[in-house]
Tab-separated table of C-alpha atoms and ligand atoms in Angstrom:
chain	number	residue	atom	x	y	z
A	1	UNK	CA	0.014	0.020	-0.013
A	2	UNK	CA	1.376	3.515	-0.884
A	3	UNK	CA	-0.249	6.480	0.893
A	4	UNK	CA	-0.287	9.496	-1.331
A	5	UNK	CA	-2.436	12.238	0.129
A	6	UNK	CA	-4.368	12.017	3.398
A	7	UNK	CA	-7.056	9.577	2.202
A	8	UNK	CA	-5.722	8.664	-1.208
A	9	UNK	CA	-3.602	5.406	-1.602
A	10	UNK	CA	-2.702	2.613	-3.970
A	11	UNK	CA	-4.265	-0.640	-2.749
A	12	UNK	CA	-3.627	-3.994	-4.347
A	13	UNK	CA	-6.252	-4.890	-6.942
A	14	UNK	CA	-6.479	-8.170	-8.820
A	15	UNK	CA	-3.462	-7.615	-11.039
A	16	UNK	CA	-2.094	-4.352	-10.083
A	17	UNK	CA	-2.106	-1.651	-7.398
A	18	UNK	CA	-4.959	0.695	-7.942
A	19	UNK	CA	-6.052	4.078	-6.492
A	20	UNK	CA	-8.569	4.343	-3.752
A	21	UNK	CA	-9.982	7.472	-2.080
A	22	UNK	CA	-11.007	6.399	1.351
A	23	UNK	CA	-12.780	3.063	0.654
A	24	UNK	CA	-13.832	3.890	-2.906
A	25	UNK	CA	-12.025	2.660	-5.943
A	26	UNK	CA	-11.412	5.493	-8.416
A	27	UNK	CA	-11.660	3.045	-11.200
A	28	UNK	CA	-15.183	2.057	-10.137
A	29	UNK	CA	-16.142	5.639	-9.826
A	30	UNK	CA	-14.904	6.374	-13.304
A	31	UNK	CA	-17.050	3.572	-14.676
A	32	UNK	CA	-20.053	5.585	-13.467
A	33	UNK	CA	-19.061	9.286	-13.884
A	34	UNK	CA	-17.831	10.659	-17.144
A	35	UNK	CA	-14.207	11.898	-16.873
A	36	UNK	CA	-12.889	14.455	-16.248
A	37	UNK	CA	-14.476	14.836	-12.788
A	38	UNK	CA	-13.447	16.080	-9.299
A	39	UNK	CA	-13.588	13.788	-6.272
A	40	UNK	CA	-13.229	14.843	-2.666
A	41	UNK	CA	-12.764	12.971	0.589
A	42	UNK	CA	-15.037	13.856	3.488
A	43	UNK	CA	-12.548	12.358	6.028
A	44	UNK	CA	-9.746	14.510	4.712
A	45	UNK	CA	-11.940	17.648	4.869
A	46	UNK	CA	-12.963	16.830	8.460
A	47	UNK	CA	-9.342	16.057	9.503
A	48	UNK	CA	-8.194	19.502	8.045
A	49	UNK	CA	-11.082	21.290	9.831
A	50	UNK	CA	-10.169	19.536	13.139
A	51	UNK	CA	-6.518	20.471	12.818
A	52	UNK	CA	-7.353	24.143	12.051
A	53	UNK	CA	-9.791	24.257	14.996
A	54	UNK	CA	-7.283	22.595	17.309
A	55	UNK	CA	-4.601	25.129	16.427
A	56	UNK	CA	-6.675	28.307	16.439
A	57	UNK	CA	-9.623	27.960	18.704
A	58	UNK	CA	-7.764	27.503	21.962
A	59	UNK	CA	-6.130	30.922	21.162
A	60	UNK	CA	-9.700	32.305	20.809
A	61	UNK	CA	-8.995	32.994	17.091
A	62	UNK	CA	-12.261	32.694	15.045
A	63	UNK	CA	-12.091	30.770	11.703
A	64	UNK	CA	-14.014	31.910	8.668
A	65	UNK	CA	-13.571	29.537	5.776
A	66	UNK	CA	-12.764	31.519	2.617
A	67	UNK	CA	-15.312	29.837	0.337
A	68	UNK	CA	-13.769	31.078	-2.890
A	69	UNK	CA	-11.416	28.063	-2.609
A	70	UNK	CA	-14.296	25.686	-3.110
A	71	UNK	CA	-17.871	26.610	-2.795
A	72	UNK	CA	-19.673	23.393	-3.509
A	73	UNK	CA	-22.895	23.270	-1.289
A	74	UNK	CA	-22.223	19.771	0.106
A	75	UNK	CA	-18.718	20.687	1.269
A	76	UNK	CA	-20.067	24.006	2.721
A	77	UNK	CA	-22.683	22.096	4.677
A	78	UNK	CA	-19.931	20.001	6.301
A	79	UNK	CA	-17.943	23.084	7.181
A	80	UNK	CA	-21.012	24.923	8.597
A	81	UNK	CA	-21.870	21.813	10.712
A	82	UNK	CA	-18.347	22.021	12.183
A	83	UNK	CA	-19.130	25.487	13.457
A	84	UNK	CA	-16.856	27.571	11.306
A	85	UNK	CA	-17.819	30.954	9.953
A	86	UNK	CA	-17.346	31.828	6.309
A	87	UNK	CA	-15.665	34.567	4.155
A	88	UNK	CA	-17.502	35.483	1.003
A	89	UNK	CA	-16.647	37.739	-1.977
A	90	UNK	CA	-19.862	38.066	-3.893
A	91	UNK	CA	-23.605	37.888	-3.209
A	92	UNK	CA	-23.670	34.560	-5.040
A	93	UNK	CA	-21.327	33.216	-2.366
A	94	UNK	CA	-23.603	34.739	0.342
A	95	UNK	CA	-26.685	32.909	-0.939
A	96	UNK	CA	-24.586	29.652	-1.040
A	97	UNK	CA	-23.405	30.283	2.558
A	98	UNK	CA	-26.962	30.902	3.851
A	99	UNK	CA	-28.354	27.928	1.921
A	100	UNK	CA	-25.603	25.663	3.301
A	101	UNK	CA	-26.521	26.610	6.884
A	102	UNK	CA	-24.120	29.367	7.892
A	103	UNK	CA	-25.650	32.009	10.094
A	104	UNK	CA	-25.588	35.524	8.473
A	105	UNK	CA	-23.953	36.763	11.696
A	106	UNK	CA	-20.940	34.420	10.904
A	107	UNK	CA	-20.412	35.716	7.366
A	108	UNK	CA	-17.505	38.163	6.536
A	109	UNK	CA	-18.066	40.012	3.279
A	110	UNK	CA	-14.728	40.711	1.535
A	111	UNK	CA	-14.041	41.951	-1.954
A	112	UNK	CA	-12.829	45.053	-3.683
A	113	UNK	CA	-15.804	45.641	-5.912
A	114	UNK	CA	-18.960	44.903	-3.895
A	115	UNK	CA	-21.830	46.600	-5.803
A	116	UNK	CA	-24.578	48.640	-4.240
A	117	UNK	CA	-27.060	45.871	-4.883
A	118	UNK	CA	-24.838	43.271	-3.298
A	119	UNK	CA	-24.192	45.466	-0.236
A	120	UNK	CA	-27.863	46.214	0.218
A	121	UNK	CA	-28.814	42.520	0.023
A	122	UNK	CA	-26.020	41.599	2.515
A	123	UNK	CA	-27.078	44.271	4.939
A	124	UNK	CA	-30.718	43.173	4.871
A	125	UNK	CA	-29.639	39.573	5.263
A	126	UNK	CA	-27.758	40.572	8.442
A	127	UNK	CA	-24.210	39.811	7.376
A	128	UNK	CA	-21.935	40.048	10.496
A	129	UNK	CA	-18.961	41.773	9.175
A	130	UNK	CA	-18.136	43.886	6.070
A	131	UNK	CA	-14.438	44.200	5.228
A	132	UNK	CA	-14.315	47.563	3.481
A	133	UNK	CA	-11.780	48.051	0.608
A	134	UNK	CA	-12.176	51.828	-0.138
A	135	UNK	CA	-13.563	55.058	1.109
A	136	UNK	CA	-15.873	54.980	-1.865
A	137	UNK	CA	-17.285	51.609	-0.668
A	138	UNK	CA	-17.677	53.065	2.889
A	139	UNK	CA	-19.766	55.942	1.518
A	140	UNK	CA	-22.155	53.422	-0.271
A	141	UNK	CA	-22.348	51.152	2.781
A	142	UNK	CA	-23.183	54.107	5.067
A	143	UNK	CA	-26.048	55.165	2.676
A	144	UNK	CA	-27.429	51.615	2.766
A	145	UNK	CA	-27.091	51.201	6.579
A	146	UNK	CA	-28.759	54.606	7.148
A	147	UNK	CA	-31.499	53.966	4.529
A	148	UNK	CA	-32.562	50.621	6.050
A	149	UNK	CA	-31.716	51.770	9.596
A	150	UNK	CA	-29.700	48.487	10.158
A	151	UNK	CA	-26.723	48.266	12.386
A	152	UNK	CA	-23.752	47.320	10.202
A	153	UNK	CA	-20.250	46.164	11.578
A	154	UNK	CA	-17.314	46.824	9.399
A	155	UNK	CA	-13.566	46.417	9.388
A	156	UNK	CA	-11.301	48.472	7.097
A	157	UNK	CA	-8.998	46.224	4.967
A	158	UNK	CA	-5.613	47.870	4.975
A	159	UNK	CA	-2.679	47.169	2.611
A	160	UNK	CA	0.198	46.582	4.942
A	161	UNK	CA	2.662	46.644	1.964
A	162	UNK	CA	4.706	43.669	3.020
A	163	UNK	CA	6.854	41.413	0.917
A	164	UNK	CA	5.530	37.889	0.470
A	165	UNK	CA	7.493	35.150	-1.211
A	166	UNK	CA	4.791	33.573	-3.378
A	167	UNK	CA	3.734	33.682	-7.019
A	168	UNK	CA	3.262	37.350	-8.199
A	169	UNK	CA	-0.320	36.659	-9.173
A	170	UNK	CA	-1.339	35.720	-5.586
A	171	UNK	CA	0.264	38.523	-3.520
A	172	UNK	CA	-2.487	40.864	-2.291
A	173	UNK	CA	-0.666	42.959	0.409
A	174	UNK	CA	2.156	44.516	-1.556
A	175	UNK	CA	2.536	48.067	-2.688
A	176	UNK	CA	0.338	48.872	-5.630
A	177	UNK	CA	-2.062	45.879	-5.259
A	178	UNK	CA	-5.708	46.675	-5.778
A	179	UNK	CA	-6.664	45.339	-2.395
A	180	UNK	CA	-7.065	47.220	0.892
A	181	UNK	CA	-6.544	50.995	1.641
A	182	UNK	CA	-3.437	52.862	2.444
A	183	UNK	CA	-2.779	53.367	6.159
A	184	UNK	CA	-3.169	57.066	5.656
A	185	UNK	CA	-6.802	56.512	4.491
A	186	UNK	CA	-7.963	54.844	7.732
A	187	UNK	CA	-8.356	57.964	9.944
A	188	UNK	CA	-10.402	59.857	7.378
A	189	UNK	CA	-12.581	56.779	6.968
A	190	UNK	CA	-13.105	56.475	10.715
A	191	UNK	CA	-14.017	60.139	10.830
A	192	UNK	CA	-16.539	59.705	8.011
A	193	UNK	CA	-18.172	56.751	9.695
A	194	UNK	CA	-18.659	58.709	12.866
A	195	UNK	CA	-21.447	60.610	11.083
A	196	UNK	CA	-23.523	57.373	10.701
A	197	UNK	CA	-25.626	56.202	13.616
A	198	UNK	CA	-25.853	52.763	11.987
A	199	UNK	CA	-22.409	51.897	10.562
A	200	UNK	CA	-19.727	51.027	13.167
A	201	UNK	CA	-16.092	50.410	12.196
A	202	UNK	CA	-14.802	47.935	14.668
A	203	UNK	CA	-11.318	47.125	13.502
A	204	UNK	CA	-8.870	46.415	10.698
A	205	UNK	CA	-8.528	43.501	8.305
A	206	UNK	CA	-5.626	42.298	6.069
A	207	UNK	CA	-5.040	39.437	3.588
A	208	UNK	CA	-1.521	39.539	2.387
A	209	UNK	CA	-1.556	36.666	-0.242
A	210	UNK	CA	-1.895	32.929	-0.711
A	211	UNK	CA	0.347	29.914	-0.575
A	212	UNK	CA	2.627	31.512	2.002
A	213	UNK	CA	5.231	29.361	3.665
A	214	UNK	CA	6.709	31.574	6.365
A	215	UNK	CA	5.240	33.429	9.358
A	216	UNK	CA	7.485	36.499	8.774
A	217	UNK	CA	5.111	38.411	6.420
A	218	UNK	CA	2.278	37.956	8.915
A	219	UNK	CA	4.514	39.223	11.735
A	220	UNK	CA	5.682	42.209	9.709
A	221	UNK	CA	2.100	43.105	8.737
A	222	UNK	CA	0.737	42.610	12.309
A	223	UNK	CA	3.518	44.874	13.706
A	224	UNK	CA	2.658	47.592	11.168
A	225	UNK	CA	-1.071	47.303	11.891
A	226	UNK	CA	-0.547	47.404	15.684
A	227	UNK	CA	1.475	50.643	15.312
A	228	UNK	CA	-1.427	52.029	13.298
A	229	UNK	CA	-4.025	50.985	15.980
A	230	UNK	CA	-1.924	52.643	18.674
A	231	UNK	CA	-1.715	55.868	16.660
A	232	UNK	CA	-5.491	55.762	16.110
A	233	UNK	CA	-6.108	55.199	19.781
A	234	UNK	CA	-4.281	58.482	20.520
A	235	UNK	CA	-6.594	60.143	18.015
A	236	UNK	CA	-9.566	58.804	20.127
A	237	UNK	CA	-10.578	55.779	17.961
A	238	UNK	CA	-10.526	52.400	19.791
A	239	UNK	CA	-10.398	49.385	17.384
A	240	UNK	CA	-11.234	46.040	18.891
A	241	UNK	CA	-11.260	43.511	16.026
A	242	UNK	CA	-8.510	42.204	13.773
A	243	UNK	CA	-9.055	39.982	10.740
A	244	UNK	CA	-5.680	38.530	9.546
A	245	UNK	CA	-7.036	36.818	6.306
A	246	UNK	CA	-5.875	33.480	5.058
A	247	UNK	CA	-2.912	32.454	2.925
A	248	UNK	CA	-1.406	29.484	4.875
A	249	UNK	CA	0.549	27.487	2.341
A	250	UNK	CA	0.416	23.784	1.649
A	251	UNK	CA	2.965	21.433	0.176
A	252	UNK	CA	1.994	20.422	-3.465
A	253	UNK	CA	4.147	17.301	-3.752
A	254	UNK	CA	5.153	16.145	-7.245
A	255	UNK	CA	5.103	12.679	-8.758
A	256	UNK	CA	8.627	11.894	-7.726
A	257	UNK	CA	8.025	12.864	-4.111
A	258	UNK	CA	4.824	10.902	-3.991
A	259	UNK	CA	6.291	7.697	-5.439
A	260	UNK	CA	9.618	7.274	-3.733
A	261	UNK	CA	10.081	4.115	-1.727
A	262	UNK	CA	10.098	4.437	2.035
A	263	UNK	CA	13.926	4.709	2.416
A	264	UNK	CA	14.197	7.262	-0.360
A	265	UNK	CA	11.234	9.089	1.076
A	266	UNK	CA	12.873	9.351	4.563
A	267	UNK	CA	16.153	10.662	3.013
A	268	UNK	CA	14.283	13.198	0.849
A	269	UNK	CA	12.123	14.363	3.765
A	270	UNK	CA	15.141	15.009	5.879
A	271	UNK	CA	16.681	17.061	3.028
A	272	UNK	CA	13.404	18.898	2.521
A	273	UNK	CA	13.161	19.658	6.137
A	274	UNK	CA	16.612	21.241	6.035
A	275	UNK	CA	15.832	23.151	2.900
A	276	UNK	CA	12.271	24.246	3.450
A	277	UNK	CA	10.084	23.717	6.551
A	278	UNK	CA	6.451	23.352	5.621
A	279	UNK	CA	4.368	25.068	8.255
A	280	UNK	CA	1.424	23.580	10.078
A	281	UNK	CA	-1.591	25.426	11.296
A	282	UNK	CA	-0.018	25.472	14.774
A	283	UNK	CA	3.093	27.306	13.468
A	284	UNK	CA	0.772	30.061	12.184
A	285	UNK	CA	-1.306	30.249	15.339
A	286	UNK	CA	1.797	30.299	17.592
A	287	UNK	CA	3.223	33.226	15.558
A	288	UNK	CA	-0.017	35.157	15.763
A	289	UNK	CA	-0.396	34.440	19.416
A	290	UNK	CA	3.072	35.773	20.167
A	291	UNK	CA	2.692	38.777	17.931
A	292	UNK	CA	-0.600	39.733	19.539
A	293	UNK	CA	0.247	38.616	23.122
A	294	UNK	CA	-1.264	41.883	24.494
A	295	UNK	CA	-4.181	42.253	22.184
A	296	UNK	CA	-7.496	42.186	24.115
A	297	UNK	CA	-9.833	42.242	21.180
A	298	UNK	CA	-11.177	39.742	18.740
A	299	UNK	CA	-9.047	37.970	16.240
A	300	UNK	CA	-10.187	36.072	13.121
A	301	UNK	CA	-8.620	34.393	10.116
A	302	UNK	CA	-9.925	33.303	6.701
A	303	UNK	CA	-8.185	30.171	5.488
A	304	UNK	CA	-9.205	28.607	2.170
A	305	UNK	CA	-6.533	26.525	0.427
A	306	UNK	CA	-5.175	24.981	3.566
A	307	UNK	CA	-8.573	23.435	4.438
A	308	UNK	CA	-9.358	22.214	0.923
A	309	UNK	CA	-6.416	21.614	-1.406
A	310	UNK	CA	-5.365	18.119	-0.371
A	311	UNK	CA	-8.932	16.719	0.033
A	312	UNK	CA	-9.496	16.396	-3.689
A	313	UNK	CA	-8.298	14.814	-6.983
A	314	UNK	CA	-9.338	15.339	-10.517
A	315	UNK	CA	-9.854	12.058	-12.469
A	316	UNK	CA	-9.251	12.200	-16.286
A	317	UNK	CA	-8.134	9.950	-19.122
A	318	UNK	CA	-5.311	9.789	-21.630
A	319	UNK	CA	-6.575	10.545	-25.074
A	320	UNK	CA	-3.235	10.106	-26.817
A	321	UNK	CA	0.389	9.487	-26.180
A	322	UNK	CA	1.689	11.633	-28.939
A	323	UNK	CA	5.240	10.643	-29.823
A	324	UNK	CA	7.024	13.612	-31.284
A	325	UNK	CA	10.475	15.358	-31.508
A	326	UNK	CA	11.926	17.083	-29.555
A	327	UNK	CA	9.022	16.698	-27.178
A	328	UNK	CA	6.438	13.903	-26.701
A	329	UNK	CA	3.112	14.612	-25.223
A	330	UNK	CA	0.543	13.061	-22.930
A	331	UNK	CA	-2.725	14.507	-24.307
A	332	UNK	CA	-5.492	14.310	-21.677
A	333	UNK	CA	-9.210	14.631	-21.973
A	334	UNK	CA	-9.037	17.311	-19.218
A	335	UNK	CA	-8.039	20.835	-20.134
A	336	UNK	CA	-7.330	24.333	-18.787
A	337	UNK	CA	-11.162	24.928	-18.588
A	338	UNK	CA	-11.342	22.148	-15.998
A	339	UNK	CA	-8.212	23.009	-14.066
A	340	UNK	CA	-6.990	26.532	-14.611
A	341	UNK	CA	-4.176	26.844	-11.982
A	342	UNK	CA	-1.375	25.778	-14.332
A	343	UNK	CA	-2.419	28.310	-16.949
A	344	UNK	CA	-3.093	31.057	-14.446
A	345	UNK	CA	-0.228	30.677	-12.001
A	346	UNK	CA	2.144	28.273	-13.675
A	347	UNK	CA	1.130	25.887	-10.866
A	348	UNK	CA	2.012	22.152	-11.281
A	349	UNK	CA	-0.278	19.408	-9.952
A	350	UNK	CA	1.179	15.939	-9.605
A	351	UNK	CA	-0.407	13.570	-12.222
A	352	UNK	CA	-0.485	9.916	-11.257
A	353	UNK	CA	-1.925	6.860	-12.987
A	354	UNK	CA	-4.935	5.222	-11.389
A	355	UNK	CA	-3.323	1.813	-11.925
A	356	UNK	CA	0.168	1.885	-10.403
A	357	UNK	CA	2.738	1.410	-13.131
A	358	UNK	CA	4.281	-2.071	-13.433
A	359	UNK	CA	7.703	-0.790	-13.975
A	360	UNK	CA	9.736	2.086	-12.433
A	361	UNK	CA	10.962	3.259	-15.916
A	362	UNK	CA	10.036	6.858	-16.565
A	363	UNK	CA	9.875	8.993	-19.746
A	364	UNK	CA	9.653	12.804	-20.098
A	365	UNK	CA	6.470	14.213	-21.483
A	366	UNK	CA	4.720	17.558	-21.746
A	367	UNK	CA	1.260	16.921	-20.290
A	368	UNK	CA	-1.388	18.901	-22.240
A	369	UNK	CA	-5.120	19.243	-22.750
A	370	UNK	CA	-7.153	19.440	-26.009
A	371	UNK	CA	-7.874	23.153	-25.874
A	372	UNK	CA	-6.589	25.349	-28.758
A	373	UNK	CA	-4.302	27.410	-26.590
A	374	UNK	CA	-0.565	26.762	-25.935
A	375	UNK	CA	-1.226	27.669	-22.300
A	376	UNK	CA	-3.444	24.501	-22.081
A	377	UNK	CA	-0.362	22.781	-20.662
A	378	UNK	CA	-0.457	21.107	-17.264
A	379	UNK	CA	3.274	20.516	-17.041
A	380	UNK	CA	6.465	20.652	-19.121
A	381	UNK	CA	8.987	17.779	-19.194
A	382	UNK	CA	7.167	15.770	-16.484
A	383	UNK	CA	8.635	12.378	-15.652
A	384	UNK	CA	5.807	9.859	-15.999
A	385	UNK	CA	5.745	6.025	-16.214
A	386	UNK	CA	6.953	4.695	-19.615
A	387	UNK	CA	4.165	2.144	-19.789
A	388	UNK	CA	1.312	4.720	-20.028
A	389	UNK	CA	-1.183	4.200	-22.868
A	390	UNK	CA	-4.241	5.855	-24.413
A	391	UNK	CA	-7.267	5.168	-22.340
A	392	UNK	CA	-5.457	5.019	-19.045
A	393	UNK	CA	-7.127	6.788	-16.178
A	394	UNK	CA	-5.078	9.401	-14.460
A	395	UNK	CA	-5.450	11.618	-11.357
A	396	UNK	CA	-4.343	15.191	-10.713
A	397	UNK	CA	-3.705	15.576	-6.975
A	398	UNK	CA	-4.266	18.499	-4.608
A	399	UNK	CA	-7.249	19.698	-6.639
A	400	UNK	CA	-9.586	20.546	-3.776
A	401	UNK	CA	-8.923	24.268	-3.808
A	402	UNK	CA	-9.138	26.890	-6.690
A	403	UNK	CA	-9.770	24.128	-9.168
A	404	UNK	CA	-13.498	23.119	-9.682
A	405	UNK	CA	-14.625	26.601	-8.723
A	406	UNK	CA	-12.572	28.147	-11.617
A	407	UNK	CA	-13.875	25.718	-14.289
A	408	UNK	CA	-15.566	27.175	-17.262
A	409	UNK	CA	-16.878	26.073	-20.708
A	410	UNK	CA	-14.162	27.387	-23.028
A	411	UNK	CA	-14.084	25.551	-26.367
A	412	UNK	CA	-17.691	24.452	-25.603
A	413	UNK	CA	-16.553	21.890	-23.059
A	414	UNK	CA	-18.797	20.675	-20.342
A	415	UNK	CA	-18.177	21.674	-16.779
A	416	UNK	CA	-16.875	18.707	-14.840
A	417	UNK	CA	-18.944	16.879	-12.206
A	418	UNK	CA	-17.880	16.750	-8.578
A	419	UNK	CA	-18.088	13.675	-6.350
A	420	UNK	CA	-17.900	13.303	-2.603
A	421	UNK	CA	-16.491	10.141	-0.989
A	422	UNK	CA	-17.439	9.170	2.468
A	423	UNK	CA	-15.799	5.890	3.666
A	424	UNK	CA	-17.304	3.349	1.082
A	425	UNK	CA	-19.962	5.593	-0.296
A	426	UNK	CA	-19.843	8.122	-3.097
A	427	UNK	CA	-22.268	10.787	-4.133
A	428	UNK	CA	-22.336	13.126	-7.096
A	429	UNK	CA	-22.360	16.557	-5.438
A	430	UNK	CA	-22.380	18.577	-8.652
A	431	UNK	CA	-23.635	17.121	-11.828
A	432	UNK	CA	-21.682	17.973	-14.986
A	433	UNK	CA	-23.049	20.913	-16.856
A	434	UNK	CA	-23.293	19.546	-20.303
A	435	UNK	CA	-23.067	21.146	-23.761
A	436	UNK	CA	-26.874	20.802	-24.032
A	437	UNK	CA	-27.248	22.679	-20.708
A	438	UNK	CA	-24.974	25.391	-22.061
A	439	UNK	CA	-26.723	25.586	-25.409
A	440	UNK	CA	-30.123	25.927	-23.624
A	441	UNK	CA	-29.178	29.429	-22.563
A	442	UNK	CA	-28.496	30.471	-26.158
A	443	UNK	CA	-31.835	29.727	-27.826
A	444	UNK	CA	-32.919	32.733	-29.919
A	445	UNK	CA	-36.279	33.175	-28.133
A	446	UNK	CA	-34.381	33.638	-24.861
A	447	UNK	CA	-32.404	36.503	-26.368
A	448	UNK	CA	-35.372	38.588	-27.731
A	449	UNK	CA	-35.393	41.891	-25.861
A	450	UNK	CA	-37.905	44.047	-27.982
B	501	PLP	C1	-9.761	38.233	1.392
B	501	PLP	C2	-9.332	36.865	1.340
B	501	PLP	N1	-9.309	36.064	2.427
B	501	PLP	C3	-8.948	34.784	2.392
B	501	PLP	C4	-8.385	34.229	1.242
B	501	PLP	C5	-8.064	32.808	1.269
B	501	PLP	O1	-6.651	32.534	1.032
B	501	PLP	P1	-6.027	31.128	1.132
B	501	PLP	O2	-6.893	30.206	0.251
B	501	PLP	O3	-4.757	31.246	0.527
B	501	PLP	O4	-6.090	30.687	2.492
B	501	PLP	C6	-8.368	34.951	0.078
B	501	PLP	C7	-7.802	34.416	-1.079
B	501	PLP	O5	-7.486	34.984	-2.132
B	501	PLP	C8	-8.761	36.330	0.149
B	501	PLP	O6	-8.792	37.098	-0.949
């Protein structure tokens, strides 16, 4: 048996080792659900939630799951049942959160471009916290709160302008990013809010980026924010809430790391520990606790990826092994519309065969999808088993976060189904959105305006 990710392992099947997620055979699933499809483990999700709660709740740090990472209703229901709050960035996400059982009071509404209509709906629903991203948004929210005479709690999201060592497309707290306000804008915003009997600014929020592997940027940002809070106190403004955002990084292991034998694995892990230490939730909570040792107010966080990424795989099939020079290709039936992270962020997801290869020989391939874009490339020069063949089932790993949620229908491709595995049971938790479904929205009668 080879354990790959928390609930994913190769188990001996009749002739070969085959992939199982919890007690469900991926092969059996693929005989019932058209590939590509996403597949998640309930046990892995619960284990991540429990680890997160164990690290943060004893420190009285409130967890709001950033549902942009994966907003499937069945997964949201599990998270709501575990007592977490939720962080949303659109009114669509709010409707999902409420329908999944989150209380409005436990919702944080983030996002740089909330519209008047979205803000009004969220105020009327009783959303517990609005993270304001500009003085312009503050003006709109005050108008709404005053109009409906509803008490509204808000935090101001600041841009702490810290350096974060992550992909440039996922830094959000560096100079010039569109998110948050400059520190110098906070005082005028507090002064403006004083005129509203209904809108109360209770604190500051930050979110400095995603896939962060050190605590230093959090410590830098917290130190800056604390200085600002002290200055504001001198001006007569007492802030009592801090929202530190998400961003806790996970380790996306590659095919080589996953398939080493035990001895090689131990050696490699030792080396990796020396080179890069992957942080656990407890590392982040300890850092936050020490940085905010004297803070009396409320602290909250908004993790997304760290709760979701390793709970899921995407199952697909090899359409062709295209032998060519100088590069040979594995052409999959999954594409960038199903899994956008490689095209968006040059991310690489380990790709493994559902049947464990019979030999350890490996060949280099570029792994691509069928879409007519050169960016429809999952990995360049990936080492994969030499005995792969057209028709083989394959799995992309770590596809629980920022994968299914980003899928689209480019090239008139269907939107993949999602499946949830719970021990030996499996349920389709989102049906595929087929080409017929998509075409149904384009019938001429539906387009007639006058
Ligand atoms: C405001 C906000 N909070 C939380 C998150 C979640 O980040 P992560 O998934 O890296 O934990 C994001 C992600 O972009 C975000 O924009």
